[in-house]
Short mmCIF file of C-alpha atoms and ligand atoms in Angstrom, two decimals:
data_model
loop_
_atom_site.label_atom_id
_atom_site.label_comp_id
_atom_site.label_asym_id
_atom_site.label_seq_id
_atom_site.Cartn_x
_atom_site.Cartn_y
_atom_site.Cartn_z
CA UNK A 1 -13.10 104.94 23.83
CA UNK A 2 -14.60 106.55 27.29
CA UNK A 3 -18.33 106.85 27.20
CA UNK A 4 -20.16 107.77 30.14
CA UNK A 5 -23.56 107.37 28.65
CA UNK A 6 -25.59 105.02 29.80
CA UNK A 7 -27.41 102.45 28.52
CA UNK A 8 -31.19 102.43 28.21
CA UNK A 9 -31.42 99.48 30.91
CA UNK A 10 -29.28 101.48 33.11
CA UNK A 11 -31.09 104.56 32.64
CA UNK A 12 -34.40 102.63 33.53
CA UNK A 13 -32.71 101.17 36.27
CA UNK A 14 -31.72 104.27 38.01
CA UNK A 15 -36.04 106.30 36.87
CA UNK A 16 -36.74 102.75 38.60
CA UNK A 17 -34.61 103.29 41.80
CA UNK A 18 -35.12 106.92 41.88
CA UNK A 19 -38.53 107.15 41.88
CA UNK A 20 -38.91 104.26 44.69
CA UNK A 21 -36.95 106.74 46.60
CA UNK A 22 -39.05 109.84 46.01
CA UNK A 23 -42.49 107.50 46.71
CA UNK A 24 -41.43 104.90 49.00
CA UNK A 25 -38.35 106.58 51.42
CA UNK A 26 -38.35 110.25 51.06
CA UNK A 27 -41.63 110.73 52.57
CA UNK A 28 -40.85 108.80 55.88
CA UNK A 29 -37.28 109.01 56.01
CA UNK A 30 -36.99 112.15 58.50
CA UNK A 31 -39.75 110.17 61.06
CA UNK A 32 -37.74 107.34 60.93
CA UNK A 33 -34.67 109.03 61.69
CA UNK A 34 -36.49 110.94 64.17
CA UNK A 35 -37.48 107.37 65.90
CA UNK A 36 -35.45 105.15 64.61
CA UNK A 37 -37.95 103.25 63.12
CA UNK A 38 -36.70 99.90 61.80
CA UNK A 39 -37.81 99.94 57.64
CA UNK A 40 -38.98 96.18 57.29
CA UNK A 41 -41.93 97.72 54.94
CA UNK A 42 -39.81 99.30 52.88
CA UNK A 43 -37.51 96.30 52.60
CA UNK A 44 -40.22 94.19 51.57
CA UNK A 45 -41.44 96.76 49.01
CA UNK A 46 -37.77 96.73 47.84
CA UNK A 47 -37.53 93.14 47.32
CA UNK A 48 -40.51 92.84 45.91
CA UNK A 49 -39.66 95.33 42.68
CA UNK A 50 -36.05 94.33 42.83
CA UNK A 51 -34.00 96.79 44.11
CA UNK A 52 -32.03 94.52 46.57
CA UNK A 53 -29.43 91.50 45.75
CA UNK A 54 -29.00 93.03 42.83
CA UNK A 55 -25.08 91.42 42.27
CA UNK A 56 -26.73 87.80 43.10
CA UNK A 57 -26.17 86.04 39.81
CA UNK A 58 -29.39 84.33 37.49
CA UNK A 59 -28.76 81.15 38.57
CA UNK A 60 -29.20 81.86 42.40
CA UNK A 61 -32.11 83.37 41.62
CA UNK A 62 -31.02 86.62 41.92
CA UNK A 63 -30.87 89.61 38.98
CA UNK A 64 -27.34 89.15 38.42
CA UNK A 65 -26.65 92.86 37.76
CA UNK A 66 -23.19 94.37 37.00
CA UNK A 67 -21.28 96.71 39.47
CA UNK A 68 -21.96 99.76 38.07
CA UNK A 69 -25.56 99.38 38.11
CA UNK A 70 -25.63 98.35 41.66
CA UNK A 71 -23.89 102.09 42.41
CA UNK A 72 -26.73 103.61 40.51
CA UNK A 73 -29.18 102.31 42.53
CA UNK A 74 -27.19 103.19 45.71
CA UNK A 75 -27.07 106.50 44.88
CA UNK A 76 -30.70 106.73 44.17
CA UNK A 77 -30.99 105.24 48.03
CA UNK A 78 -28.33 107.51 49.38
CA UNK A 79 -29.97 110.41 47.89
CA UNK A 80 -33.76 108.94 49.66
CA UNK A 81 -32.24 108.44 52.35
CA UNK A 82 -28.58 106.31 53.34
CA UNK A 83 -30.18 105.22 56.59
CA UNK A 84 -32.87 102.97 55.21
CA UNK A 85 -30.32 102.52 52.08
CA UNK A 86 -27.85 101.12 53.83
CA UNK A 87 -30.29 98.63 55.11
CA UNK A 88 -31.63 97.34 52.10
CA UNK A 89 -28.03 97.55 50.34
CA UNK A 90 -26.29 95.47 53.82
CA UNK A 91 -27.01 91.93 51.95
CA UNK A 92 -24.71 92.89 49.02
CA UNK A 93 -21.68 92.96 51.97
CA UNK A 94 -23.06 89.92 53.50
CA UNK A 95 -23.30 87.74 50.68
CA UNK A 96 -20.16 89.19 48.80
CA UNK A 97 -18.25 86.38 50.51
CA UNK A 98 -20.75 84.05 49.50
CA UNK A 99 -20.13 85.07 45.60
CA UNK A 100 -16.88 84.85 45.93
CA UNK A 101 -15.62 81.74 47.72
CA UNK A 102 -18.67 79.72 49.17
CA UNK A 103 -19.03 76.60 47.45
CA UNK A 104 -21.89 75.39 45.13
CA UNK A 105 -23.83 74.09 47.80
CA UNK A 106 -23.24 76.76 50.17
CA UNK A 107 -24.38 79.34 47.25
CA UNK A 108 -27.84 77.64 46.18
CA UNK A 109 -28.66 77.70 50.19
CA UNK A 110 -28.11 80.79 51.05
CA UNK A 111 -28.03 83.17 47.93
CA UNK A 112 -31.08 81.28 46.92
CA UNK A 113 -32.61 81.83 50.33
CA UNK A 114 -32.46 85.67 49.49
CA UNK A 115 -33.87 85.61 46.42
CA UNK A 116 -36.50 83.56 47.16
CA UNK A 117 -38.04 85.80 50.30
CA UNK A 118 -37.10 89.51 51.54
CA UNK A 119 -34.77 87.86 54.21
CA UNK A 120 -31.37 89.92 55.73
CA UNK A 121 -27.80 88.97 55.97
CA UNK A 122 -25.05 90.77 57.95
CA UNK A 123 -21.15 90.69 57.38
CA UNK A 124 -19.60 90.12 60.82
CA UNK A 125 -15.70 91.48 60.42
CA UNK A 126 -15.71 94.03 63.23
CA UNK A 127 -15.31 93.63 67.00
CA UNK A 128 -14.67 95.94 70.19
CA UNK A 129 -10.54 95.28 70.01
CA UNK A 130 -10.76 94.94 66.16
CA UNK A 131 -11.85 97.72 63.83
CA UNK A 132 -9.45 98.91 61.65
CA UNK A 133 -6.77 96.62 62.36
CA UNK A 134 -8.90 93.10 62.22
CA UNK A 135 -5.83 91.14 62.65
CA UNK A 136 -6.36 91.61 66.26
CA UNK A 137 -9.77 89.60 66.40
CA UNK A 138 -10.48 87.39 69.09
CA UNK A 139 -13.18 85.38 67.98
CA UNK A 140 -12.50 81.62 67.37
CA UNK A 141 -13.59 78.85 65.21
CA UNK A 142 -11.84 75.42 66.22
CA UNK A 143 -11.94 72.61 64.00
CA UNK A 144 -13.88 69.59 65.53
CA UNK A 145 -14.58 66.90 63.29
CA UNK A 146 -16.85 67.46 60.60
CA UNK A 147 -17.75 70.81 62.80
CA UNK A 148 -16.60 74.29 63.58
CA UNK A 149 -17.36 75.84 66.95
CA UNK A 150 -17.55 79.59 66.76
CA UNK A 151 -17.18 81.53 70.03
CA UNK A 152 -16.79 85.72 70.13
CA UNK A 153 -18.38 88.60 70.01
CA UNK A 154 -18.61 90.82 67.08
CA UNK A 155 -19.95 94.38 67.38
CA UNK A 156 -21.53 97.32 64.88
CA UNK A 157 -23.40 94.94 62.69
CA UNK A 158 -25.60 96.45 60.44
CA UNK A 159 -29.07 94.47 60.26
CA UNK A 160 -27.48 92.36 62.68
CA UNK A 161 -30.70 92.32 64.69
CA UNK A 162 -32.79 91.11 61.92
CA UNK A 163 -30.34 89.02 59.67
CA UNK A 164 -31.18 85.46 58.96
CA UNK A 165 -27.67 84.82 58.86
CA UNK A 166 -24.36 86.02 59.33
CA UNK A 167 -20.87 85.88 57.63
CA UNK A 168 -18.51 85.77 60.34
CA UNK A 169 -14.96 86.25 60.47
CA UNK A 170 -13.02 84.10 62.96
CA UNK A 171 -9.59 83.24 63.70
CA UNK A 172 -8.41 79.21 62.58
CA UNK A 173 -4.42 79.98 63.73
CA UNK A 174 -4.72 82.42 66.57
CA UNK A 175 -0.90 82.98 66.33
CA UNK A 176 -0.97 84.16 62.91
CA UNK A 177 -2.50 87.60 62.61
CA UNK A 178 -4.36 88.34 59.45
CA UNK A 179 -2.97 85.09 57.79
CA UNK A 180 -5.39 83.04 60.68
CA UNK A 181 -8.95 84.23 59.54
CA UNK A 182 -11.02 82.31 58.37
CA UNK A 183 -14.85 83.04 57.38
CA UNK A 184 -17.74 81.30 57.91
CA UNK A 185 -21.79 81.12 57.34
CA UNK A 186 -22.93 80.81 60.45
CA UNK A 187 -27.27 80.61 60.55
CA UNK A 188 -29.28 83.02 62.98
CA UNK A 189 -31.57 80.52 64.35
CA UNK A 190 -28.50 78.07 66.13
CA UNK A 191 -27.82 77.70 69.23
CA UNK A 192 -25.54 79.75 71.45
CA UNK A 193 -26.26 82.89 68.66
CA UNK A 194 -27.26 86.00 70.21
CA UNK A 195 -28.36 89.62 69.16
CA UNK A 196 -26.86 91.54 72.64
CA UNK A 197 -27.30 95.40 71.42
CA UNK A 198 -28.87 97.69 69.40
CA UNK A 199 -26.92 100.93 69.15
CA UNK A 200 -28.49 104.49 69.31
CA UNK A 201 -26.77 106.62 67.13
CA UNK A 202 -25.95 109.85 65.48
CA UNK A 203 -27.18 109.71 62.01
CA UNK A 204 -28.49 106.20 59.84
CA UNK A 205 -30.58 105.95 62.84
CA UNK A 206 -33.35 103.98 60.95
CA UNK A 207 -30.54 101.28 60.11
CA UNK A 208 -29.92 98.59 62.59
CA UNK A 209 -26.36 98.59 64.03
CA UNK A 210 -25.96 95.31 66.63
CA UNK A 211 -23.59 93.64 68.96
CA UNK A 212 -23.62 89.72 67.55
CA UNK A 213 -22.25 86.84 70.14
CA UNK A 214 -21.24 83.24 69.54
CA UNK A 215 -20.91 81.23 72.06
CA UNK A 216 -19.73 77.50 71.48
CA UNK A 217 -21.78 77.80 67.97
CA UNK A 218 -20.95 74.60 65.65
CA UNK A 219 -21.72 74.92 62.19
CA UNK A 220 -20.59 72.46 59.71
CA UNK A 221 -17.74 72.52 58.25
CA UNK A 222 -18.51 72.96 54.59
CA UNK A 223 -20.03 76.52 55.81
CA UNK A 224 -16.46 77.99 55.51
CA UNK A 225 -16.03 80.55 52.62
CA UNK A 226 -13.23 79.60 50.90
CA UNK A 227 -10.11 78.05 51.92
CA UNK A 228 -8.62 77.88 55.63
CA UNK A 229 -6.44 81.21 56.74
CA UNK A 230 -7.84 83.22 53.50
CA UNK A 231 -10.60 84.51 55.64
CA UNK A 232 -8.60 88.44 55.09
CA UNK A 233 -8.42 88.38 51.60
CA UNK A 234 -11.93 87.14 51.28
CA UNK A 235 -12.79 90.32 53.40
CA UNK A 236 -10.42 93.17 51.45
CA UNK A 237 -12.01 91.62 47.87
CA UNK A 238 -15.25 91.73 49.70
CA UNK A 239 -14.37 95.87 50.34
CA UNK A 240 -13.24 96.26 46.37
CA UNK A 241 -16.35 94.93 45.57
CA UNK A 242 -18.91 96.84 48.13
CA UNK A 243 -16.99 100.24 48.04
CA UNK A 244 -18.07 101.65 44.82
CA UNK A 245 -21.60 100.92 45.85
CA UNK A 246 -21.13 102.71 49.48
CA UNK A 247 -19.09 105.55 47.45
CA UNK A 248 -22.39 105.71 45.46
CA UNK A 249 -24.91 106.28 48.66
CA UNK A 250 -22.16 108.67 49.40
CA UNK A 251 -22.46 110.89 46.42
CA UNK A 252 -26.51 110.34 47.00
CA UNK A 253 -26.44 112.14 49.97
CA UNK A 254 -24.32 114.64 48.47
CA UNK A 255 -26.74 115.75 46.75
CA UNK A 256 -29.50 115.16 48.05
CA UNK A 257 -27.93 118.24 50.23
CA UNK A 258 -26.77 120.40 47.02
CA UNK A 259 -30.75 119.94 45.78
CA UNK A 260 -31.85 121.39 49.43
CA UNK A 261 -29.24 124.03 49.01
CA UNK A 262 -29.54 125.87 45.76
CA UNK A 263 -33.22 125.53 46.54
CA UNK A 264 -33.60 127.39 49.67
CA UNK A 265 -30.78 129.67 48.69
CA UNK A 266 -33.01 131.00 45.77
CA UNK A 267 -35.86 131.48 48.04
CA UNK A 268 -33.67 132.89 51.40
CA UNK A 269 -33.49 137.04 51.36
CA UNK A 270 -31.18 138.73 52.94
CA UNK A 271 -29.71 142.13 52.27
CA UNK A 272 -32.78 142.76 49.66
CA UNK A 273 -31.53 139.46 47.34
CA UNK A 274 -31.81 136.24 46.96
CA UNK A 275 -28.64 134.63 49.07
CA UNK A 276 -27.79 133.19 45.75
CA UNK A 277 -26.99 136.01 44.65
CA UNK A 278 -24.39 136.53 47.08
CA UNK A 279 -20.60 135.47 45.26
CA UNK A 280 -19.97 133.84 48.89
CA UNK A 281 -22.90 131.64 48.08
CA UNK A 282 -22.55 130.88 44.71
CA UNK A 283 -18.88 129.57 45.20
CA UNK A 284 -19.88 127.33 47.92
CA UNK A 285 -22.87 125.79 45.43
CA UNK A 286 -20.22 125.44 43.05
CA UNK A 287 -17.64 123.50 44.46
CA UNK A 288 -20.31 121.50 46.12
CA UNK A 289 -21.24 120.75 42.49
CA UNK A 290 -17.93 120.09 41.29
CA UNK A 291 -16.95 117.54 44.25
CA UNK A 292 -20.09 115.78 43.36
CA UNK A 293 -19.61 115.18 39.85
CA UNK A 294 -16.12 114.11 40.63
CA UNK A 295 -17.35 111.66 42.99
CA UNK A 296 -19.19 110.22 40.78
CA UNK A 297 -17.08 109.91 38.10
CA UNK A 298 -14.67 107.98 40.52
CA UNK A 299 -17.69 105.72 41.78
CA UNK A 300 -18.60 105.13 37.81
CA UNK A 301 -14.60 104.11 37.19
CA UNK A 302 -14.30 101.21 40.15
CA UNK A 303 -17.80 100.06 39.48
CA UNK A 304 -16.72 99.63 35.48
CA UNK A 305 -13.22 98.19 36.40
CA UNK A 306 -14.90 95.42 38.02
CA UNK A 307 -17.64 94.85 35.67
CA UNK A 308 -13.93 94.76 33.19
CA UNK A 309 -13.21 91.64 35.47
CA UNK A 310 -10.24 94.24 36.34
CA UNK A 311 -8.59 94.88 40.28
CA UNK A 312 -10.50 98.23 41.77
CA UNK A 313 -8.83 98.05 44.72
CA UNK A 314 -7.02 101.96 44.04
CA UNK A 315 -10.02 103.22 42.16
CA UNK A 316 -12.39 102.04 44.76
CA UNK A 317 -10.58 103.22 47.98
CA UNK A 318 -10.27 106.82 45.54
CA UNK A 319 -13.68 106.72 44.86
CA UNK A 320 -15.06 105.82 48.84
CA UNK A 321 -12.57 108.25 50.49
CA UNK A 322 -13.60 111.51 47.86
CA UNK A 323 -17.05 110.32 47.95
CA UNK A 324 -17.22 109.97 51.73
CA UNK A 325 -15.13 113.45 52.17
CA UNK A 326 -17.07 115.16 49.60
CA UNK A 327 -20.76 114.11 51.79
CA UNK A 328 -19.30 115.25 54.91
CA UNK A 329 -18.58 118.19 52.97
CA UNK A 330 -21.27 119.05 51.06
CA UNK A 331 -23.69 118.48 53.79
CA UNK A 332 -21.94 120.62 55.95
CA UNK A 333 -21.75 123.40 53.66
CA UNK A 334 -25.81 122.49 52.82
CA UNK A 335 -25.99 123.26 56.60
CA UNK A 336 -24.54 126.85 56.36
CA UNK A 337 -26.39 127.58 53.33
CA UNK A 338 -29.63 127.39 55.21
CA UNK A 339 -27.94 129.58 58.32
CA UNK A 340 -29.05 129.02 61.61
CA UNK A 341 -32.29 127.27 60.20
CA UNK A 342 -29.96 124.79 59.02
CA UNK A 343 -28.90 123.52 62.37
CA UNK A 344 -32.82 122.72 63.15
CA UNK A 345 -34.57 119.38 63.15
CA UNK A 346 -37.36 121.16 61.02
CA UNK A 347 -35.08 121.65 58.07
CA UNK A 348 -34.07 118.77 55.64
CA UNK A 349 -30.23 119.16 56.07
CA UNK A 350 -28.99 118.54 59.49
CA UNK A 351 -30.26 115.05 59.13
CA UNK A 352 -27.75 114.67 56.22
CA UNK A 353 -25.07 115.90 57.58
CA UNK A 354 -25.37 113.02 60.19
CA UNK A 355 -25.78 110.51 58.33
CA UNK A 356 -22.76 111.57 56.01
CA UNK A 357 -20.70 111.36 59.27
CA UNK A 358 -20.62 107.45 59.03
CA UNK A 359 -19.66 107.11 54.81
CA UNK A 360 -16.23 108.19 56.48
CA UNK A 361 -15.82 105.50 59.17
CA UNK A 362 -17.76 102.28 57.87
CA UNK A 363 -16.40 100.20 55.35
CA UNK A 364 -13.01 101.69 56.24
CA UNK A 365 -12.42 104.94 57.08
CA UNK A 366 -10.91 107.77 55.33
CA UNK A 367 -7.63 106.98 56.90
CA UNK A 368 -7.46 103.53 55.86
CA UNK A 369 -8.52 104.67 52.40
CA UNK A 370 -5.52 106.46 52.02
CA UNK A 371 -3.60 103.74 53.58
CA UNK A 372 -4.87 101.78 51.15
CA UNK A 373 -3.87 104.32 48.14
CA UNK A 374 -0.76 105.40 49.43
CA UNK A 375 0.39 101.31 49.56
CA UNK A 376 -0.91 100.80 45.83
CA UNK A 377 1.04 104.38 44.94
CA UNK A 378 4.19 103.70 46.08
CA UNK A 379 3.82 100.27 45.59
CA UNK A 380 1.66 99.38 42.51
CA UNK A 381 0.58 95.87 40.91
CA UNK A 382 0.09 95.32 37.87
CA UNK A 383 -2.80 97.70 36.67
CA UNK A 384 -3.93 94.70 34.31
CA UNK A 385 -4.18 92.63 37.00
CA UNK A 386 -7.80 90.47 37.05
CA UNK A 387 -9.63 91.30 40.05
CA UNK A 388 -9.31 87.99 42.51
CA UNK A 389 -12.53 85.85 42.04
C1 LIG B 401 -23.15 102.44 61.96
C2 LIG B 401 -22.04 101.44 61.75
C3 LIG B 401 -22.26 100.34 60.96
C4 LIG B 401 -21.23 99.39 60.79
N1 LIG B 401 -21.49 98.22 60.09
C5 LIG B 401 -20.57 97.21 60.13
C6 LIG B 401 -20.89 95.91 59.61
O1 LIG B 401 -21.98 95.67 59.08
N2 LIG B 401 -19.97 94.93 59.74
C7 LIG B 401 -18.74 95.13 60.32
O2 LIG B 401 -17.96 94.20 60.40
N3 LIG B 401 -18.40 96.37 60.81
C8 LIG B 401 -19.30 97.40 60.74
N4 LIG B 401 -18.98 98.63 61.28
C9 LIG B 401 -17.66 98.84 61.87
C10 LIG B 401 -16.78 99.80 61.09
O3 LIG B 401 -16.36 99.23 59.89
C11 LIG B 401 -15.63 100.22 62.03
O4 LIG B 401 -16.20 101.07 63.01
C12 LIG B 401 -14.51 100.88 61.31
O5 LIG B 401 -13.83 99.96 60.50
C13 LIG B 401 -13.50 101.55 62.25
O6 LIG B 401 -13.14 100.72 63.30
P1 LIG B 401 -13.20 101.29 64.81
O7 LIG B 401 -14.56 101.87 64.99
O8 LIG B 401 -12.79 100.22 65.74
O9 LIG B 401 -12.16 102.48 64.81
P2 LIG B 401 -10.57 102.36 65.08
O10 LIG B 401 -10.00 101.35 64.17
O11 LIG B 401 -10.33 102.25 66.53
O12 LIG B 401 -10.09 103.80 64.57
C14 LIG B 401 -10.16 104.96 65.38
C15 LIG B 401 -9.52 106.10 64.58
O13 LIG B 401 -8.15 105.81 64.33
C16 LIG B 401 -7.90 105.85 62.93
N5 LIG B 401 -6.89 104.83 62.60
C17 LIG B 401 -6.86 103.53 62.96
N6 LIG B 401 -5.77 102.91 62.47
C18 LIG B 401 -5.09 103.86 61.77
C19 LIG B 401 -3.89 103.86 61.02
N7 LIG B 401 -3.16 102.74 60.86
N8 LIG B 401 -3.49 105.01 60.44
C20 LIG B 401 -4.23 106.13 60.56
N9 LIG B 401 -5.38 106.20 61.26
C21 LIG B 401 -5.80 105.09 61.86
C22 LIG B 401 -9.25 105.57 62.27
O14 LIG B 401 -9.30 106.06 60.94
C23 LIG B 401 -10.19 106.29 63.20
O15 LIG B 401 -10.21 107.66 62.88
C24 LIG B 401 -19.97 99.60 61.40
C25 LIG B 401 -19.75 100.76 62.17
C26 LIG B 401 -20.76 101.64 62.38
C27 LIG B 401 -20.51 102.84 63.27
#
């Protein structure tokens, strides 16, 4: 049976998320885009009422909630605003790793440490020479004794300027491509661990994006995340796993823009009418409303197939490619809706239409989500398959 009704905790859930949104985010988000303004009270607020590490399971500490809540409250944040949502939602990529393939020890420390106080964690994958292709990192961790030392430089880290700690992703066999990553917890506060830039940029501007060094950092060995070499396909079931959740900020956004839209195009005269009363109007609020519930449908699907302990990997590169596309597009047409006022800082929607620019390019971009989804086309698994734990 399909039932897309949701449950009364869900529904509470998302009133919970949605109205911290409306109180705590909407009413500062467009002065914190303005200046950048780094959101540490929100994140405490956040924390506090438990809207962050949600997936951190009870006996971390954490709420242990299932996927497809986590991608209702991500839409609730995309939809107050994806800048300051993406910084209180950056721990979920961070620690993914952690969930998956740290070991006990490793988990009590540092999922614990999460739970216990409002702290930040960043997911170091990216560098200036690696983006899409990561096989072509160049950071190293070299095996000495009952140490690793970590030295590279890893670039457009979200939070990385305020994270407590970092999972990094280094190469253990240079020679080997993807098949030599490895991935590591590597602590804020050691030695030869610096924060070297804080990018200024189009849209999410009150979200920290940072270049991250290492130089000759040892951390113990036991802070690798899984085994030796598996440091890729820690990261790509780190992506199932956080995809549906950026898909949902995605769809937030979305329509956050489609409420701006059919609003002002009720109130807008032109040519004696309403503008929504112009066809050319109404069609564009219609497919914006139409990609949007699709979007969300796909988000719902690879949020539930992992909560079914099933592989996402096609449903969630569907779902953060549409979702992504649809926001660009959406906010776009939101832009043209409102005319020329549209294109003007004093009007809600130019703002979105920034910050949809990045649902495309982090997290993989569009292309790569159709790399992924032509491979697992032409190529499929099994669809039964367990998702990789
Ligand atoms: C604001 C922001 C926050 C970010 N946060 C993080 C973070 O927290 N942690 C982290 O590790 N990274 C983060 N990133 C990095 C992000 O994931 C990368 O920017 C992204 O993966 C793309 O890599 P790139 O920028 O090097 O682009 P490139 O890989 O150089 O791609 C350039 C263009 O070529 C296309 N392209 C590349 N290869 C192919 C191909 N095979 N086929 C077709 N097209 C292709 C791409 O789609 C893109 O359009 C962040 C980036 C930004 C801007």
């Amino acid at each position: 049976m399909v039932d897309f009704t949701l449950t009364d905790e869900q529904k509470d859930l998302r009133e919970l998320a949605h109205n911290f949104a409306e109180k705590e985010i909407r009413p500062v988000a467009w002065d914190y885009d303005r200046d950048g303004t780094w959101p540490q009270e929100i994140i405490e607020k956040a924390w506090e009422v438990g809207l962050m590490n949600t997936h951190i399971p009870t006996e971390y500490g954490g709420p242990g909630l299932d996927y497809l809540a986590g991608c209702l409250i991500e839409e609730e944040m995309g939809w107050g605003c994806s800048g300051i949502g993406t910084s209180l939602m950056c721990n979920g990529l961070a620690t993914a790793p952690i969930v998956i393939g740290g070991s006990e020890e490793t988990k009590r420390k540092y999922l614990g440490m999460l739970a216990e106080e409002p702290k930040l964690a960043s997911f170091c994958l990216t560098e200036p020479d690696a983006g899409s292709d990561v096989s072509g990192m160049r950071t190293t961790a070299v095996k000495m004794g009952d140490q690793y030392v970590i030295n590279g430089s890893k670039c457009f880290i979200t939070n990385g300027g305020y994270a407590d700690f970092y999972t990094v992703y280094a190469k253990t066999d240079k020679e080997a491509g993807h098949k030599g990553i490895s991935a590591f917890v590597v602590d804020r506060n050691l030695d030869g661990v610096t924060v070297d830039k804080k990018e200024d940029k189009l849209g999410q501007r009150a979200s920290n994006t940072a270049t991250i060094s290492f130089n000759d950092v040892a951390i113990p060995a036991e802070n690798m995340l899984g085994e030796e070499n598996h440091g890729f396909k820690l990261a790509m079931m780190t992506l199932d796993r956080t995809r549906p959740g950026v898909a949902a900020m995605a769809v937030g956004i979305a329509r956050a823009a489609f409420e701006f839209a059919t609003d002002y195009s009720k109130e807008r005269v032109q040519f004696g009418v309403p503008i929504a009363m112009h066809q050319a109007i109404q069609f564009m609020i219609a497919d914006m409303a139409t990609k949007i519930e699709a979007a969300r449908l796909l988000v719902w699907q690879s949020g539930a197939l992992l909560d079914q302990g099933k592989r996402n990997t096609l449903a969630s590169s569907h779902a953060k490619r549409f979702s992504a596309d649809t926001a660009m597009e959406v906010t776009t047409d939101a832009v043209q809706i409102y005319g020329g006022y549209g294109f003007i800082k004093e009007y809600p929607v130019e703002k979105l239409m920034r910050d949809a620019k990045i649902m495309q390019l982090y997290e993989g971009t569009s292309q790569i989500q159709r790399l992924v989804i032509a491979r697992e086309v032409l190529m499929p698994r099994r669809a039964a398959e367990p998702a990789a734990a």
